Tab-separated table of C-alpha atoms in Angstrom:
chain	number	residue	atom	x	y	z
X	248	MET	CA	0.009	-0.002	-0.057
X	249	SER	CA	1.539	3.482	-1.004
X	250	LYS	CA	2.205	5.888	1.248
X	251	ALA	CA	-0.638	8.316	0.067
X	252	ASN	CA	-3.251	5.612	0.650
X	253	ILE	CA	-1.718	5.411	4.393
X	254	MET	CA	-3.868	8.917	5.887
X	255	LYS	CA	-7.164	7.430	3.577
X	256	ASP	CA	-9.928	5.313	5.530
X	257	ILE	CA	-9.293	1.391	5.632
X	258	VAL	CA	-12.007	-0.792	5.587
X	259	VAL	CA	-11.192	-4.572	6.605
X	260	ILE	CA	-13.508	-7.240	5.608
X	261	ASP	CA	-14.633	-10.392	6.751
X	262	LEU	CA	-17.254	-13.187	5.307
X	263	GLU	CA	-18.899	-15.978	6.649
X	264	THR	CA	-20.297	-18.193	3.998
X	265	SER	CA	-22.195	-21.515	4.129
X	266	GLY	CA	-19.172	-22.670	2.101
X	267	VAL	CA	-16.268	-22.161	-0.806
X	268	ASP	CA	-18.350	-22.516	-3.576
X	269	LEU	CA	-19.438	-19.655	-5.370
X	270	LYS	CA	-22.375	-21.171	-6.952
X	271	THR	CA	-23.841	-23.310	-4.202
X	272	SER	CA	-22.948	-21.304	-1.055
X	273	GLU	CA	-23.892	-18.123	-0.362
X	274	ILE	CA	-22.718	-15.211	2.694
X	275	LEU	CA	-24.123	-16.067	6.341
X	276	GLY	CA	-22.046	-12.881	7.942
X	277	VAL	CA	-20.204	-9.997	6.954
X	278	SER	CA	-17.631	-7.883	9.877
X	279	ALA	CA	-16.419	-4.623	8.807
X	280	VAL	CA	-14.157	-2.368	10.633
X	281	LEU	CA	-12.889	1.112	9.100
X	282	LEU	CA	-9.118	2.205	10.038
X	283	LYS	CA	-8.492	5.314	9.749
X	284	SER	CA	-4.449	6.520	9.693
X	285	ASN	CA	-4.451	3.137	10.246
X	286	LYS	CA	-5.901	2.941	13.591
X	287	VAL	CA	-9.176	1.134	14.937
X	288	THR	CA	-11.628	3.300	15.333
X	289	GLY	CA	-14.095	1.179	17.096
X	290	LEU	CA	-16.563	1.799	14.064
X	291	LYS	CA	-17.650	-1.418	12.732
X	292	TYR	CA	-20.612	-2.839	10.450
X	293	GLU	CA	-21.231	-6.443	11.794
X	294	THR	CA	-24.308	-8.567	10.803
X	295	TRP	CA	-25.284	-11.903	9.864
X	296	CYS	CA	-27.347	-12.662	7.197
X	297	ASN	CA	-30.284	-14.486	6.210
X	298	ALA	CA	-29.978	-17.477	4.134
X	299	SER	CA	-32.008	-17.888	1.492
X	300	GLN	CA	-30.992	-21.729	0.819
X	301	PRO	CA	-31.114	-24.763	3.334
X	302	MET	CA	-27.725	-24.835	5.221
X	303	ASN	CA	-25.188	-27.033	5.151
X	304	LYS	CA	-24.991	-28.701	8.273
X	305	ASN	CA	-21.240	-28.621	8.202
X	306	ALA	CA	-21.114	-24.693	8.095
X	307	LEU	CA	-23.501	-24.548	11.049
X	308	SER	CA	-20.820	-26.271	13.035
X	309	LEU	CA	-18.252	-24.282	11.883
X	310	ILE	CA	-19.803	-20.602	12.684
X	311	GLY	CA	-21.665	-22.877	16.005
X	312	LYS	CA	-25.138	-21.498	15.146
X	313	LYS	CA	-28.537	-23.568	14.470
X	314	GLU	CA	-30.542	-22.767	11.306
X	315	ALA	CA	-33.159	-21.136	12.947
X	316	PHE	CA	-30.993	-17.979	13.812
X	317	PHE	CA	-30.900	-16.683	10.763
X	318	GLU	CA	-34.480	-16.665	9.797
X	319	ASP	CA	-34.961	-13.356	11.744
X	320	GLN	CA	-31.595	-11.577	10.245
X	321	PRO	CA	-31.463	-8.883	7.931
X	322	LEU	CA	-31.908	-10.334	4.158
X	323	THR	CA	-28.620	-10.667	1.890
X	324	SER	CA	-29.817	-7.401	-0.895
X	325	ASN	CA	-30.096	-5.165	2.769
X	326	VAL	CA	-26.812	-6.012	4.389
X	327	ILE	CA	-25.384	-5.396	1.198
X	328	ILE	CA	-26.505	-2.151	0.714
X	329	ALA	CA	-26.035	-1.431	4.907
X	330	LEU	CA	-22.167	-2.147	3.977
X	331	GLU	CA	-22.092	-0.236	0.848
X	332	ASN	CA	-23.102	3.087	3.088
X	333	PHE	CA	-20.743	1.583	6.095
X	334	ILE	CA	-17.487	1.676	3.304
X	335	LYS	CA	-18.617	5.172	1.536
X	336	ASN	CA	-15.248	6.073	0.052
X	337	ALA	CA	-12.551	4.147	2.048
X	338	ILE	CA	-10.110	1.486	0.436
X	339	VAL	CA	-11.790	-1.903	0.980
X	340	VAL	CA	-8.955	-5.019	1.864
X	341	ALA	CA	-9.753	-8.439	3.162
X	342	ASN	CA	-7.532	-11.922	3.704
X	343	ASN	CA	-8.854	-13.135	0.639
X	344	PRO	CA	-10.277	-10.568	-1.666
X	345	VAL	CA	-10.812	-12.412	-4.695
X	346	PHE	CA	-12.959	-14.730	-2.382
X	347	CYS	CA	-14.818	-11.535	-0.728
X	348	SER	CA	-15.136	-10.138	-3.915
X	349	ASN	CA	-17.031	-12.894	-5.677
X	350	PHE	CA	-18.915	-13.688	-3.085
X	351	LEU	CA	-19.999	-10.132	-2.388
X	352	TYR	CA	-19.985	-9.234	-6.325
X	353	LYS	CA	-22.654	-11.769	-6.566
X	354	ALA	CA	-25.164	-10.945	-3.715
X	355	GLY	CA	-25.090	-7.082	-5.427
X	356	LEU	CA	-22.077	-5.194	-3.892
X	357	SER	CA	-21.055	-2.555	-6.295
X	358	GLN	CA	-18.452	-3.923	-8.786
X	359	LYS	CA	-17.047	0.206	-8.414
X	360	ILE	CA	-15.577	-1.095	-5.242
X	361	GLU	CA	-12.414	-2.580	-5.451
X	362	ILE	CA	-12.011	-5.402	-2.431
X	363	ARG	CA	-7.369	-5.506	-2.592
X	364	ASP	CA	-5.232	-7.729	-0.488
X	365	ALA	CA	-4.541	-7.364	2.874
X	366	PRO	CA	-1.096	-4.593	3.409
X	367	ASN	CA	-0.719	-7.151	6.549
X	368	PRO	CA	-2.006	-10.243	6.583
X	369	ASN	CA	-1.344	-11.418	10.144
X	370	ALA	CA	-2.419	-8.088	11.602
X	371	ILE	CA	-5.755	-8.639	9.505
X	372	SER	CA	-6.145	-11.719	10.865
X	373	ALA	CA	-6.294	-11.102	14.485
X	374	LEU	CA	-8.284	-8.219	14.116
X	375	ILE	CA	-10.741	-10.555	11.428
X	376	ASN	CA	-10.459	-12.752	14.852
X	377	SER	CA	-11.447	-10.272	17.321
X	378	LEU	CA	-14.311	-9.230	15.161
X	379	LEU	CA	-15.784	-13.065	14.634
X	380	SER	CA	-15.647	-13.271	18.584
X	381	THR	CA	-17.933	-10.373	19.130
X	382	LEU	CA	-20.264	-12.178	16.177
X	383	ASN	CA	-20.246	-15.325	18.836
């Protein structure tokens, strides 16, 4: 990441999905945190999503939720709108940007929003793990 981008807002994104196959899986959860000048601001967007298809039992086991939990969650289309509002004009990064962008674009995220590789994967992983612990 260039020095010019260090002062720009950065949003770190992580997804929970029902599997890894883009054709048969969907987003189950979204976590995003805002960094300003590479510092955590405390501003974050976190939500689970209402699954539109039957859930994979292995995915449910991995995330520790029952299928009924997702019935009262917001629709993925509404989650994407809220996520775009959270991102605004920030740089967006993820540990696995291809995976995240494929799922987010499929769900309706504007393709004008580029999801880049995280500049410091270890720091981002620690941040994501702390975010995920708050979702559970």
